[in-house]
Structures are given as structure tokens and as C-alpha cells.
mmCIF file of C-alpha atoms in Angstrom:
data_model
loop_
_atom_site.group_PDB
_atom_site.id
_atom_site.type_symbol
_atom_site.label_atom_id
_atom_site.label_comp_id
_atom_site.label_asym_id
_atom_site.label_seq_id
_atom_site.Cartn_x
_atom_site.Cartn_y
_atom_site.Cartn_z
ATOM 1 C CA MET A 1 -26.439 -51.789 10.258
ATOM 2 C CA TYR A 2 -29.433 -49.516 9.668
ATOM 3 C CA LEU A 3 -30.753 -49.221 6.118
ATOM 4 C CA MET A 4 -33.321 -46.957 4.472
ATOM 5 C CA ALA A 5 -34.777 -46.958 0.962
ATOM 6 C CA ILE A 6 -36.947 -44.141 -0.393
ATOM 7 C CA ASP A 7 -39.043 -44.230 -3.562
ATOM 8 C CA MET A 8 -40.580 -40.836 -4.384
ATOM 9 C CA GLY A 9 -43.227 -41.450 -7.020
ATOM 10 C CA HIS A 10 -45.776 -39.128 -8.570
ATOM 11 C CA GLY A 11 -48.618 -40.892 -6.774
ATOM 12 C CA ASN A 12 -47.119 -42.178 -3.536
ATOM 13 C CA LEU A 13 -44.128 -41.625 -1.311
ATOM 14 C CA LYS A 14 -42.717 -44.974 -0.164
ATOM 15 C CA ARG A 15 -40.143 -45.872 2.477
ATOM 16 C CA ALA A 16 -38.546 -49.060 3.787
ATOM 17 C CA CYS A 17 -36.276 -48.832 6.809
ATOM 18 C CA GLY A 18 -34.845 -51.043 9.491
ATOM 19 C CA ASP A 19 -31.873 -53.028 10.737
ATOM 20 C CA ALA A 20 -30.250 -55.318 8.184
ATOM 21 C CA GLY A 21 -30.707 -58.241 10.565
ATOM 22 C CA GLY A 22 -34.500 -58.189 10.307
ATOM 23 C CA GLU A 23 -37.350 -57.130 8.051
ATOM 24 C CA PRO A 24 -37.957 -53.451 7.209
ATOM 25 C CA GLN A 25 -40.738 -51.157 8.333
ATOM 26 C CA LEU A 26 -42.745 -50.342 5.202
ATOM 27 C CA ASP A 27 -44.610 -47.043 4.862
ATOM 28 C CA VAL A 28 -46.551 -45.380 2.070
ATOM 29 C CA TRP A 29 -48.137 -41.925 1.929
ATOM 30 C CA PRO A 30 -49.888 -39.978 -0.820
ATOM 31 C CA ALA A 31 -47.370 -37.881 -2.754
ATOM 32 C CA CYS A 32 -49.330 -34.714 -1.996
ATOM 33 C CA THR A 33 -47.133 -31.881 -0.840
ATOM 34 C CA MET A 34 -47.692 -28.163 -0.494
ATOM 35 C CA PRO A 35 -46.787 -25.187 1.714
ATOM 36 C CA LEU A 36 -48.815 -25.011 4.902
ATOM 37 C CA ASP A 37 -50.241 -21.560 4.078
ATOM 38 C CA ARG A 38 -51.940 -23.005 0.982
ATOM 39 C CA THR A 39 -53.761 -25.773 2.832
ATOM 40 C CA GLY A 40 -56.195 -23.435 4.573
ATOM 41 C CA THR A 41 -55.730 -25.249 7.887
ATOM 42 C CA ASP A 42 -54.417 -24.265 11.302
ATOM 43 C CA GLN A 43 -52.374 -27.467 11.646
ATOM 44 C CA SER A 44 -48.619 -27.339 12.015
ATOM 45 C CA GLY A 45 -46.330 -28.224 9.143
ATOM 46 C CA ASP A 46 -44.763 -31.670 8.844
ATOM 47 C CA VAL A 47 -41.357 -30.407 7.689
ATOM 48 C CA VAL A 48 -39.571 -27.109 7.163
ATOM 49 C CA VAL A 49 -37.908 -26.218 3.836
ATOM 50 C CA ASP A 50 -35.877 -22.994 3.786
ATOM 51 C CA GLY A 51 -37.907 -21.629 6.697
ATOM 52 C CA THR A 52 -41.297 -22.520 5.154
ATOM 53 C CA PRO A 53 -43.474 -25.192 6.803
ATOM 54 C CA TRP A 54 -44.868 -27.849 4.444
ATOM 55 C CA ARG A 55 -47.565 -30.489 4.667
ATOM 56 C CA VAL A 56 -46.694 -33.905 3.247
ATOM 57 C CA GLY A 57 -48.697 -37.070 2.709
ATOM 58 C CA VAL A 58 -52.255 -35.752 3.014
ATOM 59 C CA SER A 59 -55.085 -37.112 0.893
ATOM 60 C CA PRO A 60 -55.335 -35.987 -2.742
ATOM 61 C CA GLU A 61 -59.031 -35.248 -2.224
ATOM 62 C CA ALA A 62 -58.151 -32.674 0.421
ATOM 63 C CA MET A 63 -55.683 -30.927 -1.840
ATOM 64 C CA GLY A 64 -57.449 -31.015 -5.210
ATOM 65 C CA SER A 65 -55.375 -30.752 -8.370
ATOM 66 C CA THR A 66 -52.566 -28.599 -6.931
ATOM 67 C CA PRO A 67 -50.286 -31.489 -5.796
ATOM 68 C CA GLU A 68 -50.289 -32.981 -9.276
ATOM 69 C CA ILE A 69 -48.838 -29.722 -10.608
ATOM 70 C CA LEU A 70 -46.372 -29.289 -7.759
ATOM 71 C CA HIS A 71 -44.933 -32.783 -7.997
ATOM 72 C CA ARG A 72 -44.345 -32.991 -11.748
ATOM 73 C CA ASN A 73 -40.719 -32.482 -12.815
ATOM 74 C CA CYS A 74 -39.801 -31.284 -9.352
ATOM 75 C CA LEU A 75 -36.446 -33.007 -8.794
ATOM 76 C CA ASP A 76 -34.501 -30.990 -6.221
ATOM 77 C CA SER A 77 -37.400 -28.522 -5.877
ATOM 78 C CA ASP A 78 -39.003 -27.528 -2.577
ATOM 79 C CA PRO A 79 -41.720 -30.231 -2.846
ATOM 80 C CA TRP A 80 -39.029 -32.833 -3.548
ATOM 81 C CA ARG A 81 -36.997 -31.699 -0.540
ATOM 82 C CA ALA A 82 -40.126 -31.700 1.631
ATOM 83 C CA GLN A 83 -40.880 -35.308 0.731
ATOM 84 C CA LEU A 84 -37.301 -36.399 1.354
ATOM 85 C CA LEU A 85 -37.265 -34.681 4.766
ATOM 86 C CA TYR A 86 -40.577 -36.339 5.623
ATOM 87 C CA ALA A 87 -39.292 -39.789 4.695
ATOM 88 C CA LEU A 88 -36.129 -39.287 6.720
ATOM 89 C CA THR A 89 -37.912 -38.175 9.871
ATOM 90 C CA HIS A 90 -41.596 -39.147 10.029
ATOM 91 C CA ASP A 91 -42.627 -41.936 12.405
ATOM 92 C CA VAL A 92 -39.160 -43.429 12.590
ATOM 93 C CA THR A 93 -36.395 -43.551 15.173
ATOM 94 C CA VAL A 94 -32.967 -44.125 13.694
ATOM 95 C CA PRO A 95 -30.583 -45.771 16.173
ATOM 96 C CA GLY A 96 -27.395 -43.827 15.576
ATOM 97 C CA LYS A 97 -27.021 -43.281 11.846
ATOM 98 C CA ILE A 98 -28.324 -44.530 8.506
ATOM 99 C CA ASP A 99 -25.496 -46.683 7.199
ATOM 100 C CA GLN A 100 -26.954 -46.948 3.687
ATOM 101 C CA LEU A 101 -29.590 -44.751 2.058
ATOM 102 C CA VAL A 102 -30.940 -45.905 -1.316
ATOM 103 C CA LEU A 103 -33.046 -43.736 -3.625
ATOM 104 C CA GLY A 104 -34.647 -45.022 -6.818
ATOM 105 C CA LEU A 105 -35.024 -43.160 -10.123
ATOM 106 C CA PRO A 106 -37.194 -43.958 -13.164
ATOM 107 C CA VAL A 107 -35.244 -45.439 -16.041
ATOM 108 C CA ASP A 108 -35.200 -42.276 -18.176
ATOM 109 C CA GLU A 109 -33.763 -40.243 -15.296
ATOM 110 C CA TYR A 110 -31.408 -42.986 -14.119
ATOM 111 C CA LEU A 111 -29.707 -43.288 -17.506
ATOM 112 C CA ASP A 112 -28.651 -39.632 -17.192
ATOM 113 C CA GLN A 113 -25.425 -39.872 -15.191
ATOM 114 C CA LYS A 114 -25.280 -36.137 -14.487
ATOM 115 C CA LEU A 115 -28.786 -36.275 -13.072
ATOM 116 C CA ARG A 116 -27.838 -39.183 -10.784
ATOM 117 C CA GLU A 117 -24.918 -37.161 -9.482
ATOM 118 C CA ARG A 118 -27.205 -34.161 -9.042
ATOM 119 C CA VAL A 119 -29.619 -36.218 -6.953
ATOM 120 C CA GLU A 120 -26.889 -37.448 -4.630
ATOM 121 C CA GLY A 121 -25.490 -33.937 -4.301
ATOM 122 C CA ALA A 122 -28.948 -32.538 -3.527
ATOM 123 C CA VAL A 123 -29.436 -35.110 -0.761
ATOM 124 C CA ARG A 124 -26.058 -34.294 0.765
ATOM 125 C CA ALA A 125 -26.790 -30.567 0.628
ATOM 126 C CA LEU A 126 -30.173 -31.040 2.283
ATOM 127 C CA LEU A 127 -28.706 -33.169 5.065
ATOM 128 C CA LYS A 128 -26.088 -30.524 5.719
ATOM 129 C CA GLY A 129 -28.166 -27.375 5.355
ATOM 130 C CA SER A 130 -31.586 -28.240 6.795
ATOM 131 C CA SER A 131 -32.749 -26.508 9.979
ATOM 132 C CA MET A 132 -34.410 -29.769 11.063
ATOM 133 C CA THR A 133 -32.756 -32.429 13.198
ATOM 134 C CA LEU A 134 -31.867 -35.154 10.739
ATOM 135 C CA PRO A 135 -30.155 -38.521 11.108
ATOM 136 C CA GLU A 136 -26.569 -38.868 9.977
ATOM 137 C CA VAL A 137 -26.253 -40.692 6.661
ATOM 138 C CA ASP A 138 -23.068 -42.586 5.845
ATOM 139 C CA ARG A 139 -23.517 -43.835 2.269
ATOM 140 C CA ILE A 140 -25.974 -42.816 -0.470
ATOM 141 C CA ALA A 141 -26.780 -44.875 -3.556
ATOM 142 C CA VAL A 142 -28.972 -43.645 -6.418
ATOM 143 C CA VAL A 143 -30.201 -46.689 -8.351
ATOM 144 C CA LEU A 144 -32.755 -47.708 -10.932
ATOM 145 C CA GLN A 145 -36.228 -48.176 -9.438
ATOM 146 C CA SER A 146 -36.675 -51.335 -11.489
ATOM 147 C CA PHE A 147 -33.842 -52.968 -9.532
ATOM 148 C CA GLY A 148 -36.171 -52.903 -6.552
ATOM 149 C CA THR A 149 -38.972 -54.555 -8.507
ATOM 150 C CA TYR A 150 -36.580 -57.241 -9.762
ATOM 151 C CA PHE A 151 -35.240 -57.981 -6.293
ATOM 152 C CA SER A 152 -38.671 -58.113 -4.695
ATOM 153 C CA ALA A 153 -40.061 -60.480 -7.333
ATOM 154 C CA ASN A 154 -36.929 -62.624 -7.408
ATOM 155 C CA VAL A 155 -37.135 -63.202 -3.668
ATOM 156 C CA ARG A 156 -40.772 -64.213 -3.999
ATOM 157 C CA LEU A 157 -39.958 -66.614 -6.843
ATOM 158 C CA GLU A 158 -36.896 -68.133 -5.152
ATOM 159 C CA GLY A 159 -34.338 -66.784 -7.590
ATOM 160 C CA VAL A 160 -36.150 -67.995 -10.710
ATOM 161 C CA LEU A 161 -35.805 -64.649 -12.468
ATOM 162 C CA GLU A 162 -32.019 -64.912 -12.485
ATOM 163 C CA ARG A 163 -32.371 -67.702 -15.067
ATOM 164 C CA ALA A 164 -35.042 -66.040 -17.181
ATOM 165 C CA ASN A 165 -35.552 -63.400 -19.845
ATOM 166 C CA VAL A 166 -37.702 -60.920 -17.936
ATOM 167 C CA LEU A 167 -39.660 -57.769 -18.718
ATOM 168 C CA LEU A 168 -40.429 -55.578 -15.697
ATOM 169 C CA ILE A 169 -43.396 -53.215 -16.110
ATOM 170 C CA ASP A 170 -43.945 -50.511 -13.500
ATOM 171 C CA ALA A 171 -47.343 -48.883 -13.968
ATOM 172 C CA GLY A 172 -46.895 -45.888 -11.709
ATOM 173 C CA HIS A 173 -48.989 -42.807 -11.133
ATOM 174 C CA GLY A 174 -46.904 -40.451 -13.232
ATOM 175 C CA THR A 175 -45.113 -42.817 -15.606
ATOM 176 C CA LEU A 176 -45.154 -46.262 -17.131
ATOM 177 C CA GLY A 177 -41.684 -47.789 -17.169
ATOM 178 C CA TRP A 178 -40.413 -51.066 -18.563
ATOM 179 C CA THR A 179 -37.051 -52.756 -18.038
ATOM 180 C CA HIS A 180 -35.521 -55.732 -19.830
ATOM 181 C CA VAL A 181 -33.442 -58.115 -17.686
ATOM 182 C CA ARG A 182 -32.001 -61.319 -19.155
ATOM 183 C CA LEU A 183 -30.214 -63.920 -17.029
ATOM 184 C CA GLY A 184 -29.741 -61.372 -14.284
ATOM 185 C CA ARG A 185 -28.313 -58.734 -16.628
ATOM 186 C CA LEU A 186 -29.958 -55.408 -17.358
ATOM 187 C CA LEU A 187 -30.317 -54.582 -21.061
ATOM 188 C CA ARG A 188 -30.895 -51.064 -22.320
ATOM 189 C CA ASN A 189 -32.433 -52.527 -25.471
ATOM 190 C CA GLY A 190 -36.088 -53.068 -24.598
ATOM 191 C CA THR A 191 -36.003 -50.612 -21.694
ATOM 192 C CA GLY A 192 -37.853 -47.315 -21.579
ATOM 193 C CA THR A 193 -40.441 -45.089 -19.975
ATOM 194 C CA THR A 194 -43.363 -42.881 -20.958
ATOM 195 C CA ARG A 195 -45.290 -40.238 -19.094
ATOM 196 C CA GLN A 196 -48.281 -40.950 -21.307
ATOM 197 C CA GLY A 197 -49.025 -44.263 -19.613
ATOM 198 C CA GLY A 198 -49.352 -43.418 -15.930
ATOM 199 C CA VAL A 199 -52.545 -43.106 -13.929
ATOM 200 C CA ALA A 200 -52.070 -39.321 -14.039
ATOM 201 C CA ARG A 201 -52.629 -39.445 -17.803
ATOM 202 C CA ILE A 202 -55.966 -41.179 -17.248
ATOM 203 C CA ILE A 203 -56.925 -38.547 -14.682
ATOM 204 C CA GLU A 204 -55.989 -35.680 -16.989
ATOM 205 C CA GLU A 205 -57.960 -37.088 -19.916
ATOM 206 C CA VAL A 206 -61.047 -37.774 -17.786
ATOM 207 C CA ASN A 207 -60.809 -34.215 -16.461
ATOM 208 C CA THR A 208 -60.704 -32.873 -20.026
ATOM 209 C CA ARG A 209 -63.760 -34.851 -21.159
ATOM 210 C CA LEU A 210 -65.954 -34.408 -18.071
ATOM 211 C CA PRO A 211 -67.514 -31.040 -18.988
ATOM 212 C CA GLN A 212 -68.643 -32.224 -22.408
ATOM 213 C CA ARG A 213 -69.618 -35.784 -21.487
ATOM 214 C CA LYS A 214 -71.155 -35.212 -18.064
ATOM 215 C CA GLY A 215 -71.630 -31.463 -17.835
ATOM 216 C CA ILE A 216 -69.527 -31.254 -14.666
ATOM 217 C CA ALA A 217 -66.021 -30.247 -13.585
ATOM 218 C CA ALA A 218 -64.065 -32.017 -10.853
ATOM 219 C CA ASP A 219 -60.576 -31.698 -9.385
ATOM 220 C CA ASN A 220 -57.937 -34.364 -9.912
ATOM 221 C CA GLY A 221 -58.272 -35.695 -6.377
ATOM 222 C CA CYS A 222 -61.953 -36.557 -6.874
ATOM 223 C CA ILE A 223 -61.241 -38.165 -10.246
ATOM 224 C CA ARG A 224 -58.426 -40.243 -8.790
ATOM 225 C CA ALA A 225 -60.734 -41.441 -6.015
ATOM 226 C CA ALA A 226 -63.343 -42.416 -8.615
ATOM 227 C CA ILE A 227 -60.792 -44.367 -10.663
ATOM 228 C CA GLU A 228 -59.612 -46.235 -7.586
ATOM 229 C CA GLY A 229 -63.183 -46.690 -6.314
ATOM 230 C CA ASP A 230 -66.559 -47.345 -7.891
ATOM 231 C CA GLY A 231 -66.337 -44.812 -10.718
ATOM 232 C CA ALA A 232 -68.642 -42.269 -9.083
ATOM 233 C CA ILE A 233 -67.606 -38.605 -9.008
ATOM 234 C CA ILE A 234 -69.403 -36.481 -6.438
ATOM 235 C CA VAL A 235 -69.890 -32.811 -7.283
ATOM 236 C CA LYS A 236 -71.889 -30.500 -4.997
ATOM 237 C CA GLY A 237 -73.353 -33.452 -3.157
ATOM 238 C CA LYS A 238 -74.557 -35.239 -6.286
ATOM 239 C CA SER A 239 -73.073 -38.532 -7.450
ATOM 240 C CA HIS A 240 -72.316 -38.925 -11.172
ATOM 241 C CA ASP A 241 -71.702 -42.402 -12.590
ATOM 242 C CA CYS A 242 -68.543 -42.067 -14.690
ATOM 243 C CA ARG A 243 -67.588 -45.718 -15.017
ATOM 244 C CA GLY A 244 -68.113 -45.726 -18.786
ATOM 245 C CA LEU A 245 -66.022 -42.612 -19.363
ATOM 246 C CA ILE A 246 -63.246 -43.796 -17.053
ATOM 247 C CA GLY A 247 -63.146 -47.214 -18.719
ATOM 248 C CA GLU A 248 -63.019 -45.679 -22.184
ATOM 249 C CA VAL A 249 -60.177 -43.347 -21.251
ATOM 250 C CA ARG A 250 -58.272 -46.014 -19.335
ATOM 251 C CA ASP A 251 -58.398 -48.496 -22.228
ATOM 252 C CA GLY A 252 -57.178 -45.846 -24.663
ATOM 253 C CA VAL A 253 -54.247 -44.798 -22.465
ATOM 254 C CA ILE A 254 -53.226 -48.420 -21.854
ATOM 255 C CA ARG A 255 -53.475 -49.282 -25.540
ATOM 256 C CA CYS A 256 -51.178 -46.398 -26.517
ATOM 257 C CA ALA A 257 -48.689 -47.144 -23.721
ATOM 258 C CA LEU A 258 -48.411 -50.842 -24.556
ATOM 259 C CA ALA A 259 -47.906 -49.934 -28.215
ATOM 260 C CA LEU A 260 -44.754 -48.082 -27.114
ATOM 261 C CA ILE A 261 -43.542 -51.180 -25.261
ATOM 262 C CA LYS A 262 -44.195 -53.352 -28.342
ATOM 263 C CA ARG A 263 -42.210 -50.923 -30.471
ATOM 264 C CA SER A 264 -39.367 -50.900 -27.934
ATOM 265 C CA ILE A 265 -39.012 -54.693 -27.817
ATOM 266 C CA LYS A 266 -39.612 -55.244 -31.533
ATOM 267 C CA GLY A 267 -36.778 -57.153 -33.121
ATOM 268 C CA LEU A 268 -35.596 -58.870 -29.936
ATOM 269 C CA SER A 269 -34.466 -62.342 -30.927
ATOM 270 C CA GLU A 270 -36.235 -64.192 -28.130
ATOM 271 C CA GLY A 271 -39.482 -63.920 -26.239
ATOM 272 C CA PHE A 272 -39.893 -63.233 -22.555
ATOM 273 C CA ASP A 273 -40.045 -66.083 -20.053
ATOM 274 C CA ALA A 274 -41.627 -63.879 -17.412
ATOM 275 C CA VAL A 275 -43.330 -60.497 -17.132
ATOM 276 C CA VAL A 276 -43.353 -58.796 -13.727
ATOM 277 C CA LEU A 277 -46.038 -56.159 -13.211
ATOM 278 C CA THR A 278 -45.948 -53.687 -10.348
ATOM 279 C CA GLY A 279 -46.895 -50.122 -9.445
ATOM 280 C CA GLY A 280 -49.980 -48.328 -8.190
ATOM 281 C CA GLY A 281 -51.637 -48.670 -11.609
ATOM 282 C CA ALA A 282 -50.890 -52.386 -12.016
ATOM 283 C CA GLU A 283 -54.518 -53.425 -11.654
ATOM 284 C CA HIS A 284 -55.456 -51.333 -14.689
ATOM 285 C CA TYR A 285 -52.790 -52.968 -16.846
ATOM 286 C CA HIS A 286 -53.028 -56.584 -15.677
ATOM 287 C CA SER A 287 -55.441 -57.972 -18.286
ATOM 288 C CA ALA A 288 -53.930 -56.061 -21.200
ATOM 289 C CA VAL A 289 -50.380 -57.131 -20.329
ATOM 290 C CA ARG A 290 -51.464 -60.762 -20.046
ATOM 291 C CA ARG A 291 -52.997 -60.576 -23.528
ATOM 292 C CA LEU A 292 -49.838 -58.959 -24.912
ATOM 293 C CA PHE A 293 -47.584 -61.706 -23.507
ATOM 294 C CA PRO A 294 -49.794 -64.819 -23.467
ATOM 295 C CA ARG A 295 -46.914 -67.332 -23.252
ATOM 296 C CA ALA A 296 -44.911 -65.655 -20.497
ATOM 297 C CA LEU A 297 -45.166 -66.343 -16.797
ATOM 298 C CA MET A 298 -47.170 -63.426 -15.408
ATOM 299 C CA HIS A 299 -46.113 -62.312 -11.942
ATOM 300 C CA ARG A 300 -47.765 -59.415 -10.180
ATOM 301 C CA THR A 301 -45.914 -58.218 -7.104
ATOM 302 C CA ASP A 302 -47.542 -58.911 -3.747
ATOM 303 C CA SER A 303 -47.848 -55.235 -2.869
ATOM 304 C CA ASP A 304 -48.021 -53.165 -6.034
ATOM 305 C CA VAL A 305 -47.160 -49.904 -4.288
ATOM 306 C CA GLN A 306 -44.539 -51.128 -1.784
ATOM 307 C CA ALA A 307 -42.825 -53.889 -3.772
ATOM 308 C CA THR A 308 -40.231 -51.635 -5.383
ATOM 309 C CA VAL A 309 -39.130 -49.852 -2.214
ATOM 310 C CA TYR A 310 -38.892 -53.203 -0.416
ATOM 311 C CA GLY A 311 -36.624 -54.432 -3.197
ATOM 312 C CA LEU A 312 -34.501 -51.285 -2.956
ATOM 313 C CA TRP A 313 -34.063 -52.025 0.737
ATOM 314 C CA LEU A 314 -32.923 -55.535 -0.214
ATOM 315 C CA LEU A 315 -30.330 -53.935 -2.478
ATOM 316 C CA ALA A 316 -28.864 -52.180 0.531
ATOM 317 C CA LYS A 317 -29.132 -55.292 2.692
ATOM 318 C CA ASN A 318 -27.144 -57.353 0.228
ATOM 319 C CA ALA A 319 -24.455 -54.673 -0.051
ATOM 320 C CA ILE A 320 -24.524 -54.316 -3.812
ATOM 321 C CA ALA A 321 -25.000 -50.570 -4.037
ATOM 322 C CA PRO A 322 -23.038 -49.578 -7.163
ATOM 323 C CA THR A 323 -19.782 -47.677 -6.881
ATOM 324 C CA PRO A 324 -18.521 -45.106 -9.404
ATOM 325 C CA LYS A 325 -16.410 -47.837 -11.054
ATOM 326 C CA ASP A 326 -19.315 -50.279 -11.335
ATOM 327 C CA ASP A 327 -20.679 -51.079 -14.793
ATOM 328 C CA LEU A 328 -24.056 -49.864 -13.584
ATOM 329 C CA HIS A 329 -22.696 -46.338 -13.608
ATOM 330 C CA SER A 330 -20.661 -46.506 -16.795
ATOM 331 C CA SER A 331 -21.654 -44.416 -19.784
ATOM 332 C CA GLN A 332 -22.466 -46.841 -22.599
ATOM 333 C CA ASP A 333 -24.285 -46.718 -25.903
ATOM 334 C CA ILE A 334 -27.908 -47.792 -26.081
ATOM 335 C CA GLY A 335 -28.080 -51.558 -26.535
ATOM 336 C CA ASP A 336 -25.026 -52.348 -24.432
ATOM 337 C CA GLU A 337 -25.467 -54.558 -21.416
ATOM 338 C CA LEU A 338 -25.043 -53.277 -17.911
ATOM 339 C CA THR A 339 -23.987 -55.918 -15.413
ATOM 340 C CA PHE A 340 -26.564 -56.524 -12.729
ATOM 341 C CA ARG A 341 -24.481 -58.252 -10.070
ATOM 342 C CA ALA A 342 -27.218 -58.797 -7.546
ATOM 343 C CA ARG A 343 -27.562 -62.205 -5.966
ATOM 344 C CA ILE A 344 -30.073 -62.672 -3.191
ATOM 345 C CA ARG A 345 -30.862 -65.221 -0.544
ATOM 346 C CA VAL A 346 -33.714 -67.467 -1.517
ATOM 347 C CA ARG A 347 -36.670 -67.379 0.837
ATOM 348 C CA GLY A 348 -40.218 -68.720 0.824
ATOM 349 C CA PRO A 349 -41.585 -71.862 -0.832
ATOM 350 C CA LEU A 350 -42.070 -71.543 -4.571
ATOM 351 C CA ARG A 351 -44.650 -74.321 -4.401
ATOM 352 C CA ALA A 352 -46.860 -72.089 -2.252
ATOM 353 C CA ARG A 353 -46.499 -69.344 -4.850
ATOM 354 C CA LEU A 354 -47.627 -71.763 -7.565
ATOM 355 C CA LEU A 355 -50.728 -72.671 -5.603
ATOM 356 C CA GLU A 356 -51.749 -69.014 -5.518
ATOM 357 C CA TYR A 357 -52.305 -69.134 -9.274
ATOM 358 C CA PRO A 358 -55.672 -70.292 -10.627
ATOM 359 C CA PRO A 359 -55.550 -74.034 -11.498
ATOM 360 C CA ARG A 360 -55.823 -73.365 -15.224
ATOM 361 C CA GLU A 361 -52.660 -71.209 -15.122
ATOM 362 C CA ARG A 362 -50.449 -73.614 -13.148
ATOM 363 C CA PRO A 363 -49.412 -75.787 -16.115
ATOM 364 C CA GLN A 364 -48.228 -72.658 -17.924
ATOM 365 C CA MET A 365 -46.139 -71.618 -14.934
ATOM 366 C CA LEU A 366 -44.652 -75.105 -14.606
ATOM 367 C CA ALA A 367 -43.760 -75.114 -18.298
ATOM 368 C CA VAL A 368 -42.057 -71.743 -18.048
ATOM 369 C CA LEU A 369 -40.077 -72.735 -14.975
ATOM 370 C CA ALA A 370 -39.017 -76.005 -16.587
ATOM 371 C CA SER A 371 -37.953 -74.182 -19.760
ATOM 372 C CA ILE A 372 -35.523 -71.993 -17.822
ATOM 373 C CA GLY A 373 -33.739 -74.898 -16.219
ATOM 374 C CA LEU A 374 -35.652 -75.866 -13.073
ATOM 375 C CA ASP A 375 -36.457 -79.545 -12.572
ATOM 376 C CA VAL A 376 -39.717 -78.585 -10.914
ATOM 377 C CA LEU A 377 -41.530 -81.808 -11.725
ATOM 378 C CA ARG A 378 -39.001 -83.912 -9.834
ATOM 379 C CA LYS A 379 -38.567 -81.338 -7.076
ATOM 380 C CA TRP A 380 -42.273 -81.156 -6.323
ATOM 381 C CA GLY A 381 -43.062 -84.770 -7.066
ATOM 382 C CA ALA A 382 -45.556 -83.775 -9.773
#
């Protein structure tokens, strides 16, 4: 059985694909997409959308600020179709057909049932109407991106999260999303998303302040490179140290975003046993999230960018893709619980995971694990 999961974010396009009997091939490309005639190059297009060749996955520096504009709010647009075609065809050989295709949506989009149906319909239409040679796809599931994060982290922690009250925080490029899962059940109360907390918001604010603070103007690609690098922005061959400005903007964006999370979870009767942090912007949020939840087990996914799509692939592997009758697709009032029926095979020694934490943090992790019902002291002989 061949499985494929696709996670189309504002910053990166991610894919996991492979036979269910093994481990998936993991790929990630910049989410930079534009028609070939706008790139100013003589190279051929990567995909063809309605007769127009498109380039997908090139560096943001090479494309300036244009991709940021093209990719925002572009569900079922030409850039969205170009990325989907690229993920279905680039550097992959599908033996026969894709038995299960899984696509993830941010929580605000996922909770809109009509939008979920629109996504699946758009995929079917593209598969049927594209001029490109595409693999046959049997089943399509549109699921919550956070399910992938939960699965990926739960595998790494040997199923511990199924017994815990967990907050998942996905610090992506375009959005910051948070999802509340208790004892393996997804709760809408304490779940939300904001487009004011992504890395793109930091980029936009730095771009706005650059002319006044540094007397320069730079495109979004250069600013993004500076944020991910040493803080230097190069304009006309001259390097400008912008570490102070970037840090100031970053701290302000994070502070406002975490205030929204605090407001969302205010009034919950119990604290969180664990907080799982993932996404391309996770490194920016790590310290602030730890301060916000000092008593919770802090788990940062092994690969911030690829963790979610790997987990989505695990969803397909474990054959739990929701059906129209599943509670995951039912229309319920905010605050109602949605059953999260996933159960995964435990792999990897949890003891080795513990040893990856700094010594001063290990007692905290042991205490959290013990509090959620694991006899870790006896199990590990501690």
C-alpha cells in the first residue's frame, strides 16, 4: 500500500511518501511559487497549470517578496494547484497508485466543514483535469495538521501523550496554531490559530521598520534569510547588522501571539502535562513557551519542519483517516469534544529520549511522566 502526505505551509512545502511497510521518503521545499515568465530565467517550468508553466520550490531570496503575496489565502488558486502538482510528481516514482493521500489544514480552516469538502473536491478536479501525467489516487483524507504533530511526538515519546493533557503549538511561517488534546481526545476549547504569530509577521514588521531604523529597504527573501541566519541584511553589496531590530520585532510578535494562547486556555480546570512545539518558527518560540508553561514537559519535535507531515503519513499508515460519519467530521459547537481515535505502535526507547534532555530538566520530565500514570522509576531502575 503506497501512502502520501502533503503539508502545504506558507513557508515550506512538505511531503512524506512511501510504502506502508517501511519508512517514508521525507522532502521539504521552500513554498515559493510563481509563473515561469515572472522568474526572468530561461529554465523550464516544474509543473503546468491551465497551460501555464510554473516554478515551484526555489529559494525565497531568488524570488523576493512576490511569493509571500502569491501564497497567502491561495487555497485552490493557481499557486496552490502548482504546489500540489509538484508534490505529487517531483522526484518520486509511484508504483501503481497512491492508495491514501492525506492533506493537512490549519485548525481555523479545518473546522470549516465546507472548506474541507472544497479542498477534497479541488484535489479530485486537479487529478482529473490536469494536462500532466499524474498518479492515480484512490482515497483522499483532509485532516487537521495538528494530528500529524501529535502522532509524530507520540511515537517519539512511546505513547505517553495518550495519557496526558497536551497543548500542541505549531509555529509556522504564516500562522501560529495551538491545539488542545487531553487523554487522546481533541478539544475545541483551548484550540485556535492566529496569522499574527507566524514568521511572516516578523518579516513584515522588520520590512516596515527598516527604512526608518536602518535607512535601507530589503525584500522579504533577504529579511527571512537574515532572521534564519546571523541577522545581517545585505543591500547593494553592503552588510547591515539588524540583529537588534530583528530581536525587538520577534519578541514583540511572540509576546502578542502567546497572549492569545493564554486567553484561549484561560479558565481550563487543569494545567498541561506536556507542551509540544513544532514548526519552522519553533526556535523563536522555544524559550518563551518554556517560561509560559514552566511545570509542563516541554517536547520539541525532532524535525521542526518535517515532523507534522511525517505524522500525517503515520495517520495514513495506521488507517485512521476519518470518514464522513466519524466524529472528527461532525459539526459541533465550540467546546465539544471530537474523538481522536488514533492509536499508534510504540517505537524507540523513551529512556534514550530522556537522556537527550539536559540533566537539570530530567527530574521534571520524570515527575511529569509519573504523574500521568507511568511507573518510570521501576521501569528504568531509577
